[in-house]
Coordinates of C-alpha atoms in Angstrom, one line a residue:
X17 CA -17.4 -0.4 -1.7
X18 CA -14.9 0.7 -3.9
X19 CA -14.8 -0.9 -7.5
X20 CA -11.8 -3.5 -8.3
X21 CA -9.9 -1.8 -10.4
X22 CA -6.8 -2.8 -9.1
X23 CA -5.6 -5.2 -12.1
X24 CA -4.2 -2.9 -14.2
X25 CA -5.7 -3.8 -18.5
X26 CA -1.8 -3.2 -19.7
X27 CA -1.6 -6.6 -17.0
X28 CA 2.5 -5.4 -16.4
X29 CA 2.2 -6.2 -12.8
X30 CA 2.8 -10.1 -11.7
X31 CA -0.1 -12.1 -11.6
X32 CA 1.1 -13.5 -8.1
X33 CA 0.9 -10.2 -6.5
X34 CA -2.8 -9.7 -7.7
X35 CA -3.5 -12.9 -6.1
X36 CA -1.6 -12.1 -2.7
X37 CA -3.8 -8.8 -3.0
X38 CA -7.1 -10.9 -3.4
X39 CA -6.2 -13.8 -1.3
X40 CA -8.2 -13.1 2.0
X41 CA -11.7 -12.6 -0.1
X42 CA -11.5 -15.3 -1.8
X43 CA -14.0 -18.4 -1.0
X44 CA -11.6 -21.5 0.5
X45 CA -11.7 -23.5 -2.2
X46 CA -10.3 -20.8 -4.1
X47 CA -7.6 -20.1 -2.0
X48 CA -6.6 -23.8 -1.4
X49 CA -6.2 -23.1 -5.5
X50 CA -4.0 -19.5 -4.7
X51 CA -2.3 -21.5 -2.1
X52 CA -1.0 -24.1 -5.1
X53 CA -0.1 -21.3 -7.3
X54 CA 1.8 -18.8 -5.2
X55 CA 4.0 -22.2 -3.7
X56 CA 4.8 -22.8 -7.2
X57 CA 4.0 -20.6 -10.0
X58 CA 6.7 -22.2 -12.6
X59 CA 4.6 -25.8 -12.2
X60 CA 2.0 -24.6 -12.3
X61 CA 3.0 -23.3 -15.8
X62 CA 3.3 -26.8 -16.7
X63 CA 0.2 -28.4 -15.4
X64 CA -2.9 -29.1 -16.1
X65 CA -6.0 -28.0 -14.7
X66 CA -7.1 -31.2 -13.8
X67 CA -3.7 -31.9 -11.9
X68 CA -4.1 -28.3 -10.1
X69 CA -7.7 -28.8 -9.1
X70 CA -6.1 -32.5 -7.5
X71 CA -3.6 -31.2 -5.9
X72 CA -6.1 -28.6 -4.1
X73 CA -8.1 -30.9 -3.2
X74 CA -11.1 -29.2 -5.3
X75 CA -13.2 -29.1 -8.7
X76 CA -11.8 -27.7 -12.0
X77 CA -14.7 -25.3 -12.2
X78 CA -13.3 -24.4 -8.8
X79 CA -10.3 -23.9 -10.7
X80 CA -11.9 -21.7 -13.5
X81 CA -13.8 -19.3 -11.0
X82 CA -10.7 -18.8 -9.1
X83 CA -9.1 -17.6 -12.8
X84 CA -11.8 -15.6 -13.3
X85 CA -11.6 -13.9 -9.5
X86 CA -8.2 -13.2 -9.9
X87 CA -8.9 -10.9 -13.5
X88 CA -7.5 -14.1 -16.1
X89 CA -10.1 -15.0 -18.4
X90 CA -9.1 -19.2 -17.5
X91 CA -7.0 -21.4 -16.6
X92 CA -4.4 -21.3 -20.0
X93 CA -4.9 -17.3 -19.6
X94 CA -3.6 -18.0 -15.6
X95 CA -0.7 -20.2 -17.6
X96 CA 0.5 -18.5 -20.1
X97 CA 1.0 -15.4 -17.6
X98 CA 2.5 -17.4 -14.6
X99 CA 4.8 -18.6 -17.6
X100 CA 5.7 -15.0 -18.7
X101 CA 6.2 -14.1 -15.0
X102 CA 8.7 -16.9 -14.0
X103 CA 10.7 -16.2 -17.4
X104 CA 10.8 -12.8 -15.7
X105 CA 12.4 -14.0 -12.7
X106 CA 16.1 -15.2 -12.2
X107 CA 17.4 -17.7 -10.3
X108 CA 19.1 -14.8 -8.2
X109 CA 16.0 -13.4 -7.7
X110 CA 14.3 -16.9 -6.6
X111 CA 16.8 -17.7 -4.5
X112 CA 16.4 -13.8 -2.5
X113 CA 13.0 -14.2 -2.8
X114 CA 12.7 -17.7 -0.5
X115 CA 11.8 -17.0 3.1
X116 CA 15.0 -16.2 5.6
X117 CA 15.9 -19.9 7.0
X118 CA 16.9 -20.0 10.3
X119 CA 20.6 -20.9 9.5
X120 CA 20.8 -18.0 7.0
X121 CA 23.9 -15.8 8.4
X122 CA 23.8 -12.1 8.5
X123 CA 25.2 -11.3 5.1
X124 CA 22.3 -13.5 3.8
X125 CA 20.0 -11.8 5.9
X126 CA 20.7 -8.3 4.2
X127 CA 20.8 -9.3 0.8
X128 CA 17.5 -10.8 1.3
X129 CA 15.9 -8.2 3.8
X130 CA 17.5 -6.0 0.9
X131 CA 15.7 -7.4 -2.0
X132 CA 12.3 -8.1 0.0
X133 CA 11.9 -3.8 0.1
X134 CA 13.3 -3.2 -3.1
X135 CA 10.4 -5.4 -4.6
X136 CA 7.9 -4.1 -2.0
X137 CA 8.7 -0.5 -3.6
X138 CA 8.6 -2.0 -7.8
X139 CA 5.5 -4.4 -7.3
X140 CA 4.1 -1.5 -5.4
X141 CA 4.6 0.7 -7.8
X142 CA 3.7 -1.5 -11.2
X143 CA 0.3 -2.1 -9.8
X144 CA -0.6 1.4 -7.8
X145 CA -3.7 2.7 -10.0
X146 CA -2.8 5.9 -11.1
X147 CA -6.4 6.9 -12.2
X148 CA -7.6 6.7 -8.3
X149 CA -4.5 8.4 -6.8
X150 CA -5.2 11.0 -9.1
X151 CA -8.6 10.8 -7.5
X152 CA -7.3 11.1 -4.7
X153 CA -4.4 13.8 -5.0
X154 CA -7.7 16.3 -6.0
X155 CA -9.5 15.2 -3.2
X156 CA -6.6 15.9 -1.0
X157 CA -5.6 19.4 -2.7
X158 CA -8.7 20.2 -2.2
X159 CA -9.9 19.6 1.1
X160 CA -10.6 21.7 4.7
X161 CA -9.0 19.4 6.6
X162 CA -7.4 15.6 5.9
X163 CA -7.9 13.2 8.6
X164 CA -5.3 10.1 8.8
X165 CA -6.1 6.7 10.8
X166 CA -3.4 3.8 11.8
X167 CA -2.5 1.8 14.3
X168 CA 0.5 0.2 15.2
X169 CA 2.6 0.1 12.4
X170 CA 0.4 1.9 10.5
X171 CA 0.3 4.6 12.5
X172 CA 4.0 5.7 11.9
X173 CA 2.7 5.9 8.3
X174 CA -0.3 8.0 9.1
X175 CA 1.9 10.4 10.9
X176 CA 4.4 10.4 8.0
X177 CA 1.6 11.4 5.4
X178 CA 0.5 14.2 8.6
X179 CA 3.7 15.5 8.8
X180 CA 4.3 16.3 4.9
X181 CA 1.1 17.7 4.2
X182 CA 1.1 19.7 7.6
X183 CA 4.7 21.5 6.2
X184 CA 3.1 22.4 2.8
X185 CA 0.8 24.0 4.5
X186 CA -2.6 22.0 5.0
X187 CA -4.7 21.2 7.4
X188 CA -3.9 17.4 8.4
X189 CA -4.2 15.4 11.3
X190 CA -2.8 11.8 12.3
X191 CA -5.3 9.7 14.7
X192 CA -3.7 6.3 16.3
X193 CA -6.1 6.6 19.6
X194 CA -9.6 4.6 19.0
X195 CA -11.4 7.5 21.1
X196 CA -9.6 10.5 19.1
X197 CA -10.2 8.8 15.9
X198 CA -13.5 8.3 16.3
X199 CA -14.6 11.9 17.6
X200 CA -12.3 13.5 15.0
X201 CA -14.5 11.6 12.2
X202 CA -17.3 12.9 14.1
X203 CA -16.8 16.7 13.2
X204 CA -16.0 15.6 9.7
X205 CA -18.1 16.9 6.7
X206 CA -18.2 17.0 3.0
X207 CA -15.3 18.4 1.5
X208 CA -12.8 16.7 4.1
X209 CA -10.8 13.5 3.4
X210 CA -10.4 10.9 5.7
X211 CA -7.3 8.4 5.1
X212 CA -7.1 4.7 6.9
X213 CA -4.1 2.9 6.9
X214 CA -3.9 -1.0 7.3
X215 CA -1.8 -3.7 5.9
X216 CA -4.4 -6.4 6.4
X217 CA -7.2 -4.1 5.5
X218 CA -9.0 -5.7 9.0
X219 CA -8.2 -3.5 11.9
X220 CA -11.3 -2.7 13.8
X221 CA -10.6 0.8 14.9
X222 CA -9.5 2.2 11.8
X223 CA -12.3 0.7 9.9
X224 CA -14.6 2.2 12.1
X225 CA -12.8 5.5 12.3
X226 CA -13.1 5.5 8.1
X227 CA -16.9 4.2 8.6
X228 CA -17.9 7.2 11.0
X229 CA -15.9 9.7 8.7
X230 CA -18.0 8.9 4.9
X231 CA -21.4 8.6 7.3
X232 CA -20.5 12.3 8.3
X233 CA -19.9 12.6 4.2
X234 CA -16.4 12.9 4.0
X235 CA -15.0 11.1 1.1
X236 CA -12.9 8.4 2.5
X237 CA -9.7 6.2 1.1
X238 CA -8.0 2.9 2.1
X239 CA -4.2 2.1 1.7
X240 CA -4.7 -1.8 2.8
X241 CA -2.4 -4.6 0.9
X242 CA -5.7 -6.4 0.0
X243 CA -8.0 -5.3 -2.6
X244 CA -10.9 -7.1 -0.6
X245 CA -10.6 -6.7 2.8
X246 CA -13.1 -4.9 5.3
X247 CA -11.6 -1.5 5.4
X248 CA -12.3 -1.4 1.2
X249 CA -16.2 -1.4 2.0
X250 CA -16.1 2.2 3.3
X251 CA -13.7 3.6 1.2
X252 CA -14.5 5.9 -1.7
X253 CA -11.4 5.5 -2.9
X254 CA -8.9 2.3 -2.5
X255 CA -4.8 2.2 -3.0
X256 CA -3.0 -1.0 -3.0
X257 CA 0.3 -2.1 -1.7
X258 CA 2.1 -5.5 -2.5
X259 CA 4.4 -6.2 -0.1
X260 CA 5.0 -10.4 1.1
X261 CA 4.8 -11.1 4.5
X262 CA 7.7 -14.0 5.3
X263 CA 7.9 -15.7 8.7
X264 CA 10.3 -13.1 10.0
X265 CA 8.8 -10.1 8.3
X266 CA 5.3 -9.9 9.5
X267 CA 2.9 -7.3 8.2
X268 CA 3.8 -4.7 10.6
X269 CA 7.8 -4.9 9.3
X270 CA 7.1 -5.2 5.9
X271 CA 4.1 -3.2 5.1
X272 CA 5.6 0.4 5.6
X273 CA 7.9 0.0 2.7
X274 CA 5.0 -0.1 0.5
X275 CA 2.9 2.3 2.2
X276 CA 5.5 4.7 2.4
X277 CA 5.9 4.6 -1.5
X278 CA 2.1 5.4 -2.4
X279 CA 2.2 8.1 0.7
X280 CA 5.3 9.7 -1.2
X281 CA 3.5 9.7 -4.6
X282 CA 0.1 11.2 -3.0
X283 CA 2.4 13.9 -0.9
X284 CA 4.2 14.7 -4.6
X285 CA 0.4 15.1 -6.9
X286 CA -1.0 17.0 -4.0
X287 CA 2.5 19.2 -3.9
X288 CA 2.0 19.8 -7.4
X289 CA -1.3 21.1 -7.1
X290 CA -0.3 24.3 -4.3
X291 CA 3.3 24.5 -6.2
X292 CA 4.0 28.2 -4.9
X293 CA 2.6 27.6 -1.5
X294 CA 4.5 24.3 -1.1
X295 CA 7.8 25.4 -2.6
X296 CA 7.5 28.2 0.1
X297 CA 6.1 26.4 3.1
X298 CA 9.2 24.1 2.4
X299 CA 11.6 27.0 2.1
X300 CA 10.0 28.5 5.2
X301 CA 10.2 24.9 7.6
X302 CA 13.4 24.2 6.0
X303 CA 15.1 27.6 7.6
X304 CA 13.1 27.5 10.9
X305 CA 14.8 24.3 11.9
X306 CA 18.0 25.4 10.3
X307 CA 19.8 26.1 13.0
X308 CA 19.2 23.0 14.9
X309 CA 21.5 21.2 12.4
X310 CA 25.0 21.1 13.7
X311 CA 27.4 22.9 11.4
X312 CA 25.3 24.4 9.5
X313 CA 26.1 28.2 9.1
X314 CA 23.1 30.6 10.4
X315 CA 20.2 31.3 8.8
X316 CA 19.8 34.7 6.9
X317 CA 17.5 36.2 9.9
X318 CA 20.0 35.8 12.5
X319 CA 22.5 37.3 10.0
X320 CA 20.2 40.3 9.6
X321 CA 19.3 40.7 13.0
X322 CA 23.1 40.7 14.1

């Protein structure tokens, strides 16, 4: 499994998306605690740890080891930052950030809808690890082939990431079938990546698709939204999302926002690293499909050619 580097030392991103992140692995006394915070963080700010560990229905040591799971070295550590975070936040922001009621009209909808993927995209971004997509982005640049796995919603991702590397000119293929996953891993070797894509970090097939790639010895990466979940214990190399599932915005809406931003930032390194060849490749599948766009005057071939 991966290493847990996913709360950053500088500690800029919010402690309540590290514990959304870690939620699922956590033992259930500790996320009866995570529960309590993430319903209110600004109370929690204000209590103590004996109230907390009450209200969850658990032990202040309870209490403690959840701190220490979550990267804060205790419980005033967990205070002073859920402090510093709500200071952060405006009652605008609060108020967009609640869950969509069922009364809310339309205009409410889109302001919130609207704010729920602009903060996907910044709490993304604040807590991507840059030293592991960098990882990453050589691994990629690098590679024979890439191999990408997702299902469902994921799999629209997976065949986003296969489409831009495929127009730089690399070798990538996107795999949303169990059976074409799995015998695609299967002719895998060292020096190819495989990529798995899921929100939860739980889906079966795309675990198992990652799992038969790294035995085969590619090196293997997760893009899940939690830092302990199934698909990080075959992954080389793990990249986090933080996106907030609400009761209308399950994981399959509101994960691609997130995943879409770390996909855009790995397509961009590995760009880097084949410059020439991508600036061309570009150049090249930007003219093919030139004249498909309506208006547009004719490419220079058909000029020539005429």
């Amino acid at each position: 499994m991966a290493t847990d580097d996913t709360f950053r030392e500088s500690g800029e991103s919010s402690p309540l998306v590290k514990i959304r992140s870690l939620l699922p692995g956590l033992a259930r006394a500790e996320q009866r605690v995570a529960n309590i915070v993430l319903a209110d963080p600004a109370s929690i700010a204000r209590r103590s740890i004996t109230e907390v560990a009450e209200a969850a229905g658990t032990s202040e040591t309870t209490v403690t080891r959840f701190c220490k799971a979550i990267g804060v070295g205790g419980y005033p550590d967990l205070r002073i930052a859920l402090a510093a975070d709500t200071a952060r936040t405006s009652t605008r922001d609060r108020e967009l950030g609640s869950d969509i009621a069922p009364d809310d009209d339309l205009g409410q909808i889109i302001e919130k809808v609207g704010y729920a993927d602009a903060k996907a995209v910044e709490e993304t971004a604040d807590q991507l690890d840059a030293a592991i997509l960098v990882r990453l982005v050589d691994d990629v640049a690098a590679a024979r082939r890439i191999d990408v796995y997702g299902v469902g919603a994921s799999a629209f991702v997976a065949l986003d990431l296969q489409q831009k590397l495929h127009r730089i000119g690399l070798t990538c293929f996107a795999w949303a079938d169990t059976h074409n996953a799995l015998t695609s891993a299967a002719v895998l070797r060292e020096g190819d990546v495989a990529i798995g894509i899921s929100h939860t970090g739980a889906t079966a097939e795309t675990v198992e698709a990652l799992r038969e790639a790294r035995r085969r010895g590619a090196t293997t990466a997760a893009l899940t939204n939690f830092a302990r979940s199934p698909i990080t214990e075959v992954a080389d190399r793990v990249l986090t999302t933080a996106v907030r599932e609400t009761t209308y915005r399950s994981g399959a809406m509101a994960s691609r926002i997130g995943q879409l931003t770390v996909i855009d930032c790995l397509f961009i390194g590995v760009a880097q690293r084949h410059l020439d060849q991508a600036k061309a490749a570009l150049e090249a599948t930007y003219e093919a499909v030139g004249g498909h766009r309506l208006g547009s005057r004719p490419d220079r071939r058909r000029q020539k050619e005429t």
